[in-house]
Coordinates of C-alpha atoms (C1' of nucleotides) in Angstrom, one line a residue:
Chain A
M1 CA -12.9 18.7 -36.3
A2 CA -15.4 16.1 -37.1
T3 CA -15.3 12.9 -35.0
R4 CA -15.9 9.7 -36.8
D5 CA -19.1 8.9 -35.0
E6 CA -20.5 12.3 -35.6
Q7 CA -23.0 10.7 -37.9
N8 CA -24.3 8.6 -35.0
R9 CA -25.1 11.7 -32.9
D10 CA -26.6 13.7 -35.7
V11 CA -30.3 14.0 -34.8
S12 CA -31.1 14.9 -38.3
L13 CA -30.4 11.4 -39.5
R14 CA -33.3 9.1 -40.3
K15 CA -33.3 5.9 -38.3
F16 CA -35.1 2.7 -39.2
S17 CA -34.9 -0.9 -38.3
L18 CA -34.0 -3.7 -40.7
D19 CA -35.5 -7.0 -39.9
I20 CA -33.1 -9.2 -41.9
R21 CA -32.4 -12.5 -40.3
P22 CA -30.0 -14.1 -39.9
L23 CA -27.6 -11.2 -40.4
D24 CA -24.1 -10.8 -39.0
L25 CA -22.6 -7.5 -40.1
D26 CA -19.0 -8.5 -39.2
L27 CA -19.2 -11.6 -41.3
T28 CA -21.1 -10.0 -44.2
L29 CA -19.3 -6.7 -44.5
G30 CA -15.9 -7.7 -43.2
C31 CA -15.3 -11.0 -45.0
G32 CA -13.7 -9.6 -48.2
Q33 CA -16.5 -9.7 -50.7
T34 CA -17.0 -5.9 -50.6
F35 CA -14.3 -3.4 -49.9
R36 CA -15.6 0.0 -48.6
W37 CA -17.3 -0.8 -45.3
R38 CA -15.5 0.2 -42.1
K39 CA -16.2 -0.9 -38.6
L40 CA -16.5 2.0 -36.2
P41 CA -15.3 1.8 -32.6
D42 CA -18.8 1.4 -31.3
G43 CA -19.3 -1.8 -33.3
S44 CA -21.4 -0.4 -36.0
W45 CA -20.5 -0.5 -39.7
R46 CA -20.4 2.5 -42.1
G47 CA -20.2 2.5 -45.9
P48 CA -21.7 3.8 -49.1
V49 CA -24.6 2.1 -50.8
S50 CA -25.0 3.8 -54.1
D51 CA -24.9 7.5 -53.3
Q52 CA -26.2 7.0 -49.8
L53 CA -24.0 6.8 -46.8
V54 CA -25.3 4.1 -44.4
T55 CA -24.5 3.2 -40.9
L56 CA -25.6 -0.2 -39.6
K57 CA -25.7 -1.1 -36.0
P58 CA -26.6 -4.5 -34.5
N59 CA -29.6 -4.0 -32.2
G60 CA -30.7 -7.3 -30.6
K61 CA -31.8 -9.6 -33.4
T62 CA -32.4 -6.8 -35.8
V63 CA -30.2 -4.1 -37.3
Q64 CA -30.6 -0.4 -36.9
A65 CA -29.9 1.7 -39.9
L66 CA -29.0 5.4 -40.1
V67 CA -29.2 7.4 -43.3
K68 CA -29.6 11.0 -44.4
P69 CA -33.2 11.9 -44.6
G70 CA -34.8 12.8 -47.9
R71 CA -34.3 9.5 -49.7
R72 CA -37.5 7.5 -49.1
D73 CA -36.3 4.3 -50.6
A74 CA -33.2 3.9 -48.4
D75 CA -34.9 0.9 -46.7
D76 CA -35.2 -0.9 -50.0
L77 CA -31.7 0.2 -51.1
V78 CA -30.1 -1.4 -48.0
S79 CA -32.4 -4.5 -48.0
N80 CA -31.5 -5.1 -51.7
Y81 CA -27.8 -4.6 -50.9
L82 CA -28.0 -7.2 -48.1
R83 CA -30.1 -9.6 -50.2
A84 CA -32.9 -9.6 -47.6
D85 CA -34.9 -12.1 -49.8
D86 CA -32.3 -14.8 -49.6
D87 CA -33.8 -17.7 -47.5
I88 CA -30.7 -18.7 -45.5
D89 CA -32.6 -21.6 -43.8
R90 CA -33.4 -23.0 -47.2
I91 CA -29.9 -22.4 -48.6
Q92 CA -28.3 -24.0 -45.6
R93 CA -30.7 -26.9 -45.7
V94 CA -29.8 -27.6 -49.4
L95 CA -26.0 -27.1 -48.9
G96 CA -26.1 -29.0 -45.6
R97 CA -26.6 -32.2 -47.5
D98 CA -22.9 -31.9 -48.1
K99 CA -21.6 -33.2 -44.8
I100 CA -18.2 -31.5 -45.2
L101 CA -19.9 -28.2 -45.7
A102 CA -22.5 -28.8 -43.0
R103 CA -19.9 -28.9 -40.3
G104 CA -18.8 -25.3 -40.4
M105 CA -21.9 -23.7 -41.9
R106 CA -23.9 -23.3 -38.7
D107 CA -21.5 -20.9 -37.2
V108 CA -21.7 -18.5 -40.0
R109 CA -25.5 -18.4 -40.7
G110 CA -25.4 -14.6 -40.6
L111 CA -22.9 -14.4 -43.5
R112 CA -24.9 -13.1 -46.5
I113 CA -23.8 -12.5 -50.0
V114 CA -24.1 -8.8 -50.8
K115 CA -25.5 -7.3 -54.0
M116 CA -23.1 -4.6 -55.1
D117 CA -23.6 -2.1 -57.8
E118 CA -22.6 -3.8 -61.1
W119 CA -20.0 -1.2 -62.2
E120 CA -18.4 -0.9 -58.7
C121 CA -18.2 -4.6 -58.5
L122 CA -16.7 -5.0 -61.9
V123 CA -14.0 -2.4 -61.3
S124 CA -13.3 -3.6 -57.8
Y125 CA -12.6 -7.1 -58.9
L126 CA -10.7 -6.0 -61.9
L127 CA -8.4 -4.2 -59.4
A128 CA -8.5 -7.3 -57.1
T129 CA -6.3 -9.3 -59.4
F130 CA -3.1 -10.4 -57.7
A131 CA -3.6 -8.1 -54.7
N132 CA -4.6 -8.8 -51.1
I133 CA -7.8 -7.4 -49.5
P134 CA -6.2 -4.5 -47.6
R135 CA -4.6 -3.3 -50.8
I136 CA -7.8 -3.7 -52.9
S137 CA -9.5 -1.6 -50.3
G138 CA -6.8 1.0 -50.6
M139 CA -7.0 1.2 -54.3
V140 CA -10.8 1.5 -54.2
E141 CA -10.6 4.2 -51.6
T142 CA -8.0 6.1 -53.5
L143 CA -10.1 6.0 -56.7
A144 CA -13.2 7.2 -54.8
G145 CA -11.2 9.9 -53.1
K146 CA -9.9 11.3 -56.3
Y147 CA -12.9 10.8 -58.7
G148 CA -16.0 10.2 -56.6
K149 CA -18.5 12.7 -55.4
D150 CA -18.6 13.7 -51.8
I151 CA -21.4 12.1 -49.8
A152 CA -20.7 13.1 -46.2
D153 CA -17.9 13.2 -43.7
G154 CA -15.2 12.8 -46.2
I155 CA -16.7 9.7 -47.8
K156 CA -17.0 9.7 -51.6
T157 CA -19.2 7.7 -54.0
F158 CA -17.6 5.1 -56.1
P159 CA -16.8 6.9 -59.3
R160 CA -19.0 6.2 -62.3
R161 CA -17.5 5.6 -65.7
A162 CA -17.9 9.2 -66.8
Q163 CA -16.1 10.5 -63.7
L164 CA -13.1 8.2 -64.3
G165 CA -13.1 9.5 -67.9
K166 CA -11.1 12.5 -66.6
A167 CA -8.3 10.3 -65.6
S168 CA -5.4 9.4 -67.9
E169 CA -3.8 6.1 -67.6
R170 CA -0.9 7.8 -65.9
D171 CA -3.2 9.3 -63.4
L172 CA -4.6 5.8 -62.6
V173 CA -1.1 4.4 -62.1
R174 CA -0.6 7.2 -59.6
C175 CA -3.6 5.8 -57.7
G176 CA -1.4 2.8 -57.0
L177 CA -3.1 0.5 -59.5
G178 CA 0.1 -0.7 -61.1
Y179 CA -0.5 -2.8 -64.2
R180 CA -4.2 -2.7 -63.5
A181 CA -4.3 1.0 -64.6
G182 CA -4.2 -0.1 -68.3
Y183 CA -7.1 -2.5 -67.8
L184 CA -9.2 0.0 -66.0
A185 CA -8.6 2.7 -68.7
E186 CA -9.6 0.2 -71.4
L187 CA -12.6 -1.1 -69.5
R188 CA -13.8 2.5 -68.9
D189 CA -13.7 3.1 -72.6
T190 CA -15.4 -0.2 -73.5
V191 CA -18.3 -0.6 -71.1
D192 CA -21.1 2.0 -71.1
D193 CA -24.2 2.1 -69.0
R194 CA -26.3 0.5 -71.8
R195 CA -24.0 -2.4 -72.0
L196 CA -24.2 -2.9 -68.2
E197 CA -28.0 -2.7 -68.5
D198 CA -27.9 -5.4 -71.1
L199 CA -25.8 -7.7 -68.9
T200 CA -28.4 -7.5 -66.1
R201 CA -30.9 -9.3 -68.2
M202 CA -28.7 -12.3 -69.0
D203 CA -28.6 -15.6 -67.2
Y204 CA -25.3 -16.7 -65.5
R205 CA -24.0 -18.6 -68.5
E206 CA -24.5 -15.9 -71.0
L207 CA -23.3 -13.2 -68.6
R208 CA -20.2 -15.0 -67.8
G209 CA -19.3 -15.3 -71.4
E210 CA -19.8 -11.6 -72.0
L211 CA -17.8 -10.6 -69.0
L212 CA -14.9 -12.8 -70.2
E213 CA -14.7 -10.6 -73.3
L214 CA -13.9 -7.6 -71.2
P215 CA -10.2 -6.5 -70.9
G216 CA -8.6 -7.7 -67.7
V217 CA -11.5 -10.0 -66.9
G218 CA -10.7 -13.7 -66.6
E219 CA -12.6 -16.6 -65.1
K220 CA -12.1 -15.6 -61.5
V221 CA -13.1 -12.0 -61.9
A222 CA -16.1 -13.0 -64.1
D223 CA -17.4 -15.3 -61.4
C224 CA -16.9 -12.7 -58.6
V225 CA -18.7 -10.1 -60.7
S226 CA -21.5 -12.6 -61.6
L227 CA -21.9 -13.4 -57.9
F228 CA -21.5 -10.1 -56.1
G229 CA -22.5 -7.7 -58.8
F230 CA -25.2 -9.5 -60.7
G231 CA -26.5 -11.7 -58.0
K232 CA -25.9 -15.1 -59.7
L233 CA -25.8 -17.4 -56.8
E234 CA -24.6 -20.4 -58.8
A235 CA -21.3 -18.7 -59.5
F236 CA -18.3 -20.1 -57.7
P237 CA -15.2 -17.9 -57.8
I238 CA -11.9 -19.8 -57.2
D239 CA -8.8 -18.0 -55.9
V240 CA -5.8 -19.3 -54.1
W241 CA -7.7 -19.7 -50.9
M242 CA -10.4 -21.7 -52.6
E243 CA -7.8 -23.9 -54.3
R244 CA -6.5 -24.7 -50.8
A245 CA -10.0 -25.4 -49.4
L246 CA -11.0 -27.7 -52.3
S247 CA -7.7 -29.5 -52.1
R248 CA -7.7 -29.9 -48.3
L249 CA -11.4 -30.8 -47.8
Y250 CA -12.3 -32.5 -51.0
G251 CA -9.0 -33.7 -52.5
Q252 CA -9.8 -31.7 -55.6
K253 CA -7.0 -30.2 -57.6
G254 CA -6.5 -29.0 -61.2
S255 CA -7.5 -26.3 -63.6
Y256 CA -10.0 -23.6 -62.9
R257 CA -12.4 -25.3 -65.3
R258 CA -12.1 -28.6 -63.5
L259 CA -12.6 -27.2 -60.1
R260 CA -15.5 -25.1 -61.2
E261 CA -17.3 -28.1 -62.7
F262 CA -16.7 -30.0 -59.4
A263 CA -18.3 -27.2 -57.5
G264 CA -21.2 -26.8 -59.8
E265 CA -22.1 -30.4 -59.5
R266 CA -21.5 -30.6 -55.8
F267 CA -23.2 -27.3 -54.7
G268 CA -25.6 -26.5 -57.5
Q269 CA -27.7 -23.4 -57.5
Y270 CA -26.3 -22.1 -54.2
A271 CA -22.6 -22.6 -55.0
G272 CA -21.9 -19.0 -54.3
Y273 CA -22.9 -19.4 -50.7
A274 CA -20.9 -22.6 -50.4
Q275 CA -18.0 -20.7 -51.8
E276 CA -18.3 -17.9 -49.2
Y277 CA -18.6 -20.4 -46.4
L278 CA -15.5 -22.3 -47.6
Y279 CA -13.6 -19.1 -48.3
Y280 CA -14.3 -17.7 -44.8
N281 CA -13.4 -20.9 -43.1
E282 CA -10.2 -21.3 -45.1
R283 CA -8.9 -17.8 -44.4
L284 CA -9.8 -18.2 -40.7
R285 CA -7.3 -21.0 -40.5
F286 CA -4.5 -18.7 -41.2
P287 CA -4.8 -15.7 -38.9
R288 CA -1.4 -14.4 -39.7
G289 CA -1.0 -12.3 -42.7
E290 CA -3.5 -9.8 -43.9
C291 CA -6.3 -8.3 -41.8
C292 CA -8.7 -10.8 -40.5
F293 CA -12.3 -9.9 -40.9
S294 CA -14.3 -8.2 -38.2
D295 CA -12.2 -6.8 -35.5
K296 CA -9.9 -4.5 -37.3
T297 CA -10.8 -1.0 -37.7
R298 CA -8.7 0.6 -40.4
R299 CA -7.8 4.2 -41.0
Chain V
dG1 C1' 14.2 -7.0 -46.9
dC2 C1' 11.0 -10.9 -47.9
dC3 C1' 6.7 -12.9 -48.9
dC4 C1' 2.3 -13.0 -50.7
dA5 C1' -1.9 -11.5 -52.8
dG6 C1' -10.2 -12.8 -54.4
dG7 C1' -5.2 -13.3 -61.7
dA8 C1' -5.0 -12.2 -66.5
dG9 C1' -2.6 -12.3 -70.9
dT10 C1' 0.4 -14.5 -73.8
dG11 C1' 3.2 -18.0 -75.6
dT12 C1' 4.6 -22.9 -75.8
dG13 C1' 4.4 -28.1 -75.6
Chain N
dC1 C1' -6.2 -29.0 -73.1
dA2 C1' -2.0 -28.0 -69.6
dC3 C1' 1.8 -25.4 -67.9
dA4 C1' 5.4 -21.4 -67.6
dC5 C1' 6.3 -17.0 -67.6
dT6 C1' 5.6 -12.0 -66.9
dC7 C1' 3.1 -8.1 -65.2
dA8 C1' 3.7 -3.7 -60.8
dT9 C1' 3.1 -2.9 -56.1
dG10 C1' 1.6 -2.2 -51.3
dG11 C1' 0.6 -4.4 -47.0
dG12 C1' 1.8 -8.0 -43.4

DNA sequence: GCCCAGGAGTGTG
DNA sequence: CACACTCATGGG
């Protein structure tokens, strides 16, 4: 029987150091922006990046990465995923002009926005509607388990559009997707790879408009996909937690449009980072309820 | 059992 | 524009 840290002992794995600073794996991979990473008992994190299973382990001020050998660009793959080029000092300097934000920001300098695969991000946040994070995680894993390709140690890739093509809507309902199954089936039949490719060349404003045309994609999902899938740092997704944070800290209430315009003016080009800081802080205030970030190892 | 969730779609005032 | 209602379900 394979133990779950078997990969860590496998001498055939390639090991390299990632010098991305600041970087806090617990904050970045456990804060709810991405759904497939798991924290292992030894404190490292394991998850799939594209078709590559990656294990990341804090090592002093850097991070040690373990991957299967053979893929020479794994370093770039992971660096891109963790947005190594984001200048956190600059981002926090700009956002820190907001004194309300500045207060809690310093404690989470290692929280980085991730750059997910566009398709995986789009589907994940389509499923995320009206569900909590553990459940989103469960739906994504069920989909991967049924329709993804095996990578290693029972971990599967996130299924591409063509792989989901084998599933009927009824099959998708059986994955526990509920009413989301219909949206996913429709999305799968609407968005092909060329369309996704086109979207990568658009600016945020145009991209957002195009995403809103997709079935099951409203303003919140469009902003999450813009931010975490297409790397548009000016996007500012607003869910129930963000409504609470904006109300509590800034006295701002109202429609999505109104709140988004407030955030755009207040936080500008790095609104996405501001959103993650506020989101993290707001959820931290309510430790009861769903799993809380880093210290829970599921499954 | 009860409550809530990284909402969207549709209809109405 | 703004609301109100419905949608289906698992995890806390």
